[in-house]
Structures are given as structure tokens and as C-alpha cells.
Amino acid sequence: GGSEIYTQSLPITQEIYRTVIQEEFEADAWFPPFEEQFILSEKQSFEADEHNKHAYSFEKWLRKGDN
């Protein structure tokens, strides 16, 4: 399933681009914990508005030691 693919690819991943939506959703696949191996290098946050129901952030993470 989805989370197994994430887990298998994480050791060879150098950058992660993640969108975080500020809401709780039902889901059956989760990205594995990675924050100890990566550094948050960029983050843009946006509030909910007439075009977007939820606040959200775009994040760029870089593998530690590779930046």
C-alpha cells in the first residue's frame, strides 16, 4: 500500500516537498516519521479564505548532511 512505498523510498530521498492542511481527515496511508533525518528549509503558510476552506502550508525538507 501507500505507506509501504513511502517507507521503502525514504532512505534514498534527499528532498521532501510536503503540503500540510490544517484539518483532521480520515486516511488509511501515512507518511513515516522523517523529521529526525531532515531539516525544514522552507515554509510558506496560508490562512483559509474564500478560495481555500482550510489553512495550509507548503514545506521543503532537506536530508541532514546533504545541504
Tab-separated table of N, CA, C and O in Angstrom:
chain	number	residue	atom	x	y	z
A	1	GLY	N	0.808	-1.192	0.000
A	1	GLY	CA	0.000	0.000	0.000
A	1	GLY	C	0.847	1.250	0.000
A	1	GLY	O	2.071	1.203	-0.084
A	2	GLY	N	0.209	2.381	0.100
A	2	GLY	CA	0.877	3.674	0.031
A	2	GLY	C	1.943	3.896	1.070
A	2	GLY	O	3.045	4.336	0.756
A	3	SER	N	1.664	3.563	2.323
A	3	SER	CA	2.653	3.838	3.364
A	3	SER	C	3.892	2.966	3.207
A	3	SER	O	4.998	3.389	3.544
A	4	GLU	N	3.763	1.768	2.672
A	4	GLU	CA	4.925	0.897	2.453
A	4	GLU	C	5.842	1.483	1.381
A	4	GLU	O	7.071	1.437	1.508
A	5	ILE	N	5.277	2.056	0.343
A	5	ILE	CA	6.080	2.707	-0.695
A	5	ILE	C	6.839	3.889	-0.097
A	5	ILE	O	8.022	4.092	-0.381
A	6	TYR	N	6.171	4.680	0.735
A	6	TYR	CA	6.840	5.805	1.401
A	6	TYR	C	8.012	5.304	2.227
A	6	TYR	O	9.109	5.866	2.182
A	7	THR	N	7.805	4.266	3.008
A	7	THR	CA	8.839	3.720	3.890
A	7	THR	C	10.030	3.214	3.073
A	7	THR	O	11.184	3.462	3.435
A	8	GLN	N	9.770	2.524	1.981
A	8	GLN	CA	10.847	1.976	1.157
A	8	GLN	C	11.646	3.061	0.441
A	8	GLN	O	12.850	2.900	0.217
A	9	SER	N	11.006	4.144	0.068
A	9	SER	CA	11.702	5.188	-0.683
A	9	SER	C	12.408	6.204	0.216
A	9	SER	O	13.302	6.922	-0.250
A	10	LEU	N	12.076	6.276	1.477
A	10	LEU	CA	12.649	7.293	2.362
A	10	LEU	C	14.176	7.229	2.451
A	10	LEU	O	14.823	8.288	2.419
A	11	PRO	N	14.821	6.061	2.525
A	11	PRO	CA	16.291	6.041	2.625
A	11	PRO	C	17.016	6.663	1.427
A	11	PRO	O	18.160	7.103	1.561
A	12	ILE	N	16.401	6.716	0.263
A	12	ILE	CA	17.052	7.293	-0.914
A	12	ILE	C	16.532	8.696	-1.251
A	12	ILE	O	16.937	9.292	-2.233
A	13	THR	N	15.669	9.217	-0.420
A	13	THR	CA	15.078	10.536	-0.637
A	13	THR	C	16.002	11.619	-0.094
A	13	THR	O	16.492	11.516	1.034
A	14	GLN	N	16.251	12.650	-0.898
A	14	GLN	CA	17.102	13.767	-0.492
A	14	GLN	C	16.288	15.013	-0.139
A	14	GLN	O	16.723	15.819	0.688
A	15	GLU	N	15.133	15.180	-0.776
A	15	GLU	CA	14.264	16.333	-0.533
A	15	GLU	C	12.826	15.851	-0.401
A	15	GLU	O	12.420	14.911	-1.089
A	16	ILE	N	12.094	16.501	0.481
A	16	ILE	CA	10.669	16.212	0.635
A	16	ILE	C	9.919	17.533	0.483
A	16	ILE	O	10.244	18.523	1.147
A	17	TYR	N	8.931	17.539	-0.396
A	17	TYR	CA	8.017	18.671	-0.543
A	17	TYR	C	6.690	18.223	0.042
A	17	TYR	O	6.081	17.281	-0.465
A	18	ARG	N	6.272	18.870	1.109
A	18	ARG	CA	5.075	18.421	1.832
A	18	ARG	C	4.072	19.561	1.934
A	18	ARG	O	4.430	20.701	2.213
A	19	THR	N	2.817	19.239	1.698
A	19	THR	CA	1.720	20.172	1.936
A	19	THR	C	1.005	19.710	3.206
A	19	THR	O	0.612	18.553	3.308
A	20	VAL	N	0.877	20.617	4.160
A	20	VAL	CA	0.203	20.317	5.425
A	20	VAL	C	-1.104	21.103	5.449
A	20	VAL	O	-1.095	22.336	5.376
A	21	ILE	N	-2.211	20.400	5.529
A	21	ILE	CA	-3.526	21.028	5.610
A	21	ILE	C	-3.965	21.004	7.063
A	21	ILE	O	-3.919	19.955	7.711
A	22	GLN	N	-4.364	22.145	7.571
A	22	GLN	CA	-4.710	22.278	8.983
A	22	GLN	C	-6.132	21.778	9.253
A	22	GLN	O	-7.051	22.552	9.526
A	23	GLU	N	-6.297	20.470	9.167
A	23	GLU	CA	-7.591	19.830	9.397
A	23	GLU	C	-7.340	18.349	9.632
A	23	GLU	O	-6.317	17.809	9.202
A	24	GLU	N	-8.241	17.689	10.320
A	24	GLU	CA	-8.183	16.241	10.522
A	24	GLU	C	-8.992	15.560	9.428
A	24	GLU	O	-10.121	15.963	9.158
A	25	PHE	N	-8.404	14.535	8.792
A	25	PHE	CA	-9.068	13.778	7.736
A	25	PHE	C	-8.935	12.291	8.016
A	25	PHE	O	-7.962	11.854	8.617
A	26	GLU	N	-9.892	11.518	7.548
A	26	GLU	CA	-9.763	10.073	7.602
A	26	GLU	C	-8.798	9.647	6.517
A	26	GLU	O	-8.859	10.141	5.395
A	27	ALA	N	-7.894	8.724	6.850
A	27	ALA	CA	-6.922	8.241	5.874
A	27	ALA	C	-6.494	6.833	6.245
A	27	ALA	O	-6.625	6.421	7.395
A	28	ASP	N	-5.984	6.109	5.262
A	28	ASP	CA	-5.521	4.750	5.535
A	28	ASP	C	-4.047	4.561	5.197
A	28	ASP	O	-3.509	3.470	5.333
A	29	ALA	N	-3.359	5.602	4.753
A	29	ALA	CA	-1.926	5.546	4.487
A	29	ALA	C	-1.275	6.799	5.058
A	29	ALA	O	-1.809	7.902	4.919
A	30	TRP	N	-0.147	6.616	5.715
A	30	TRP	CA	0.546	7.725	6.358
A	30	TRP	C	2.007	7.726	5.950
A	30	TRP	O	2.621	6.666	5.783
A	31	PHE	N	2.568	8.911	5.814
A	31	PHE	CA	3.994	9.030	5.553
A	31	PHE	C	4.726	8.715	6.846
A	31	PHE	O	4.324	9.165	7.912
A	32	PRO	N	5.821	7.952	6.777
A	32	PRO	CA	6.535	7.589	8.006
A	32	PRO	C	7.210	8.802	8.639
A	32	PRO	O	7.493	9.797	7.952
A	33	PRO	N	7.501	8.731	9.926
A	33	PRO	CA	8.232	9.833	10.572
A	33	PRO	C	9.578	10.046	9.867
A	33	PRO	O	10.277	9.090	9.543
A	34	PHE	N	9.921	11.293	9.601
A	34	PHE	CA	11.160	11.598	8.885
A	34	PHE	C	11.896	12.787	9.474
A	34	PHE	O	13.047	13.060	9.123
A	35	GLU	N	11.261	13.526	10.379
A	35	GLU	CA	11.775	14.807	10.842
A	35	GLU	C	13.175	14.722	11.480
A	35	GLU	O	13.929	15.687	11.426
A	36	GLU	N	13.547	13.602	12.073
A	36	GLU	CA	14.877	13.492	12.681
A	36	GLU	C	15.982	13.385	11.634
A	36	GLU	O	17.130	13.691	11.919
A	37	GLN	N	15.636	12.973	10.416
A	37	GLN	CA	16.624	12.788	9.352
A	37	GLN	C	16.703	13.978	8.404
A	37	GLN	O	17.591	14.030	7.550
A	38	PHE	N	15.771	14.926	8.541
A	38	PHE	CA	15.672	16.044	7.608
A	38	PHE	C	15.595	17.360	8.366
A	38	PHE	O	15.248	17.401	9.541
A	39	ILE	N	15.903	18.435	7.664
A	39	ILE	CA	15.818	19.798	8.198
A	39	ILE	C	14.792	20.567	7.372
A	39	ILE	O	14.835	20.531	6.131
A	40	LEU	N	13.890	21.267	8.043
A	40	LEU	CA	12.925	22.120	7.349
A	40	LEU	C	13.677	23.331	6.805
A	40	LEU	O	14.231	24.120	7.570
A	41	SER	N	13.727	23.465	5.478
A	41	SER	CA	14.495	24.554	4.878
A	41	SER	C	13.618	25.713	4.390
A	41	SER	O	14.098	26.834	4.286
A	42	GLU	N	12.359	25.417	4.064
A	42	GLU	CA	11.440	26.463	3.605
A	42	GLU	C	10.030	26.142	4.076
A	42	GLU	O	9.654	24.974	4.140
A	43	LYS	N	9.276	27.194	4.374
A	43	LYS	CA	7.873	27.006	4.746
A	43	LYS	C	7.092	28.255	4.376
A	43	LYS	O	7.502	29.367	4.699
A	44	GLN	N	5.979	28.040	3.685
A	44	GLN	CA	5.044	29.117	3.372
A	44	GLN	C	3.693	28.712	3.947
A	44	GLN	O	3.205	27.612	3.666
A	45	SER	N	3.094	29.601	4.733
A	45	SER	CA	1.806	29.304	5.360
A	45	SER	C	0.735	30.232	4.809
A	45	SER	O	0.998	31.407	4.533
A	46	PHE	N	-0.478	29.673	4.694
A	46	PHE	CA	-1.605	30.418	4.140
A	46	PHE	C	-2.843	30.182	4.995
A	46	PHE	O	-3.102	29.051	5.411
A	47	GLU	N	-3.579	31.216	5.232
A	47	GLU	CA	-4.817	31.123	6.008
A	47	GLU	C	-5.969	30.675	5.108
A	47	GLU	O	-5.918	30.863	3.888
A	48	ALA	N	-6.989	30.123	5.721
A	48	ALA	CA	-8.209	29.801	4.974
A	48	ALA	C	-8.793	31.102	4.416
A	48	ALA	O	-8.675	32.159	5.032
A	49	ASP	N	-9.400	30.999	3.257
A	49	ASP	CA	-10.017	32.176	2.650
A	49	ASP	C	-11.185	31.738	1.765
A	49	ASP	O	-11.596	30.581	1.820
A	50	GLU	N	-11.663	32.628	0.928
A	50	GLU	CA	-12.819	32.301	0.093
A	50	GLU	C	-12.501	31.239	-0.961
A	50	GLU	O	-13.409	30.599	-1.486
A	51	HIS	N	-11.213	31.012	-1.241
A	51	HIS	CA	-10.818	30.008	-2.238
A	51	HIS	C	-10.345	28.691	-1.614
A	51	HIS	O	-10.313	27.674	-2.297
A	52	ASN	N	-9.940	28.744	-0.356
A	52	ASN	CA	-9.396	27.574	0.330
A	52	ASN	C	-10.071	27.419	1.686
A	52	ASN	O	-9.934	28.292	2.550
A	53	LYS	N	-10.755	26.326	1.862
A	53	LYS	CA	-11.544	26.102	3.075
A	53	LYS	C	-10.672	25.978	4.321
A	53	LYS	O	-11.098	26.339	5.417
A	54	HIS	N	-9.449	25.464	4.169
A	54	HIS	CA	-8.575	25.205	5.316
A	54	HIS	C	-7.263	25.968	5.181
A	54	HIS	O	-6.769	26.182	4.068
A	55	ALA	N	-6.697	26.328	6.313
A	55	ALA	CA	-5.341	26.875	6.313
A	55	ALA	C	-4.387	25.754	5.902
A	55	ALA	O	-4.657	24.574	6.133
A	56	TYR	N	-3.273	26.124	5.274
A	56	TYR	CA	-2.328	25.107	4.824
A	56	TYR	C	-0.925	25.697	4.737
A	56	TYR	O	-0.740	26.915	4.756
A	57	SER	N	0.060	24.800	4.636
A	57	SER	CA	1.460	25.203	4.497
A	57	SER	C	2.133	24.346	3.442
A	57	SER	O	1.822	23.161	3.300
A	58	PHE	N	3.064	24.966	2.725
A	58	PHE	CA	3.968	24.244	1.836
A	58	PHE	C	5.315	24.183	2.542
A	58	PHE	O	5.815	25.211	3.017
A	59	GLU	N	5.914	22.995	2.606
A	59	GLU	CA	7.194	22.818	3.286
A	59	GLU	C	8.188	22.132	2.357
A	59	GLU	O	7.814	21.261	1.572
A	60	LYS	N	9.443	22.518	2.484
A	60	LYS	CA	10.542	21.832	1.799
A	60	LYS	C	11.515	21.353	2.871
A	60	LYS	O	11.991	22.143	3.685
A	61	TRP	N	11.797	20.063	2.860
A	61	TRP	CA	12.701	19.431	3.818
A	61	TRP	C	13.914	18.897	3.068
A	61	TRP	O	13.781	18.331	1.984
A	62	LEU	N	15.109	19.062	3.652
A	62	LEU	CA	16.351	18.554	3.068
A	62	LEU	C	16.980	17.542	4.025
A	62	LEU	O	16.993	17.766	5.242
A	63	ARG	N	17.509	16.467	3.453
A	63	ARG	CA	18.175	15.460	4.278
A	63	ARG	C	19.360	16.089	5.002
A	63	ARG	O	20.149	16.816	4.403
A	64	LYS	N	19.507	15.819	6.286
A	64	LYS	CA	20.626	16.348	7.072
A	64	LYS	C	21.940	15.856	6.470
A	64	LYS	O	22.043	14.709	6.051
A	65	GLY	N	22.914	16.744	6.413
A	65	GLY	CA	24.218	16.408	5.876
A	65	GLY	C	24.342	16.602	4.383
A	65	GLY	O	25.435	16.569	3.847
A	66	ASP	N	23.226	16.802	3.688
A	66	ASP	CA	23.249	16.984	2.231
A	66	ASP	C	23.027	18.438	1.837
A	66	ASP	O	22.869	18.754	0.677
A	67	ASN	N	22.960	19.347	2.799
A	67	ASN	CA	22.679	20.740	2.455
A	67	ASN	C	23.859	21.635	2.707
A	67	ASN	O	24.850	21.350	3.171
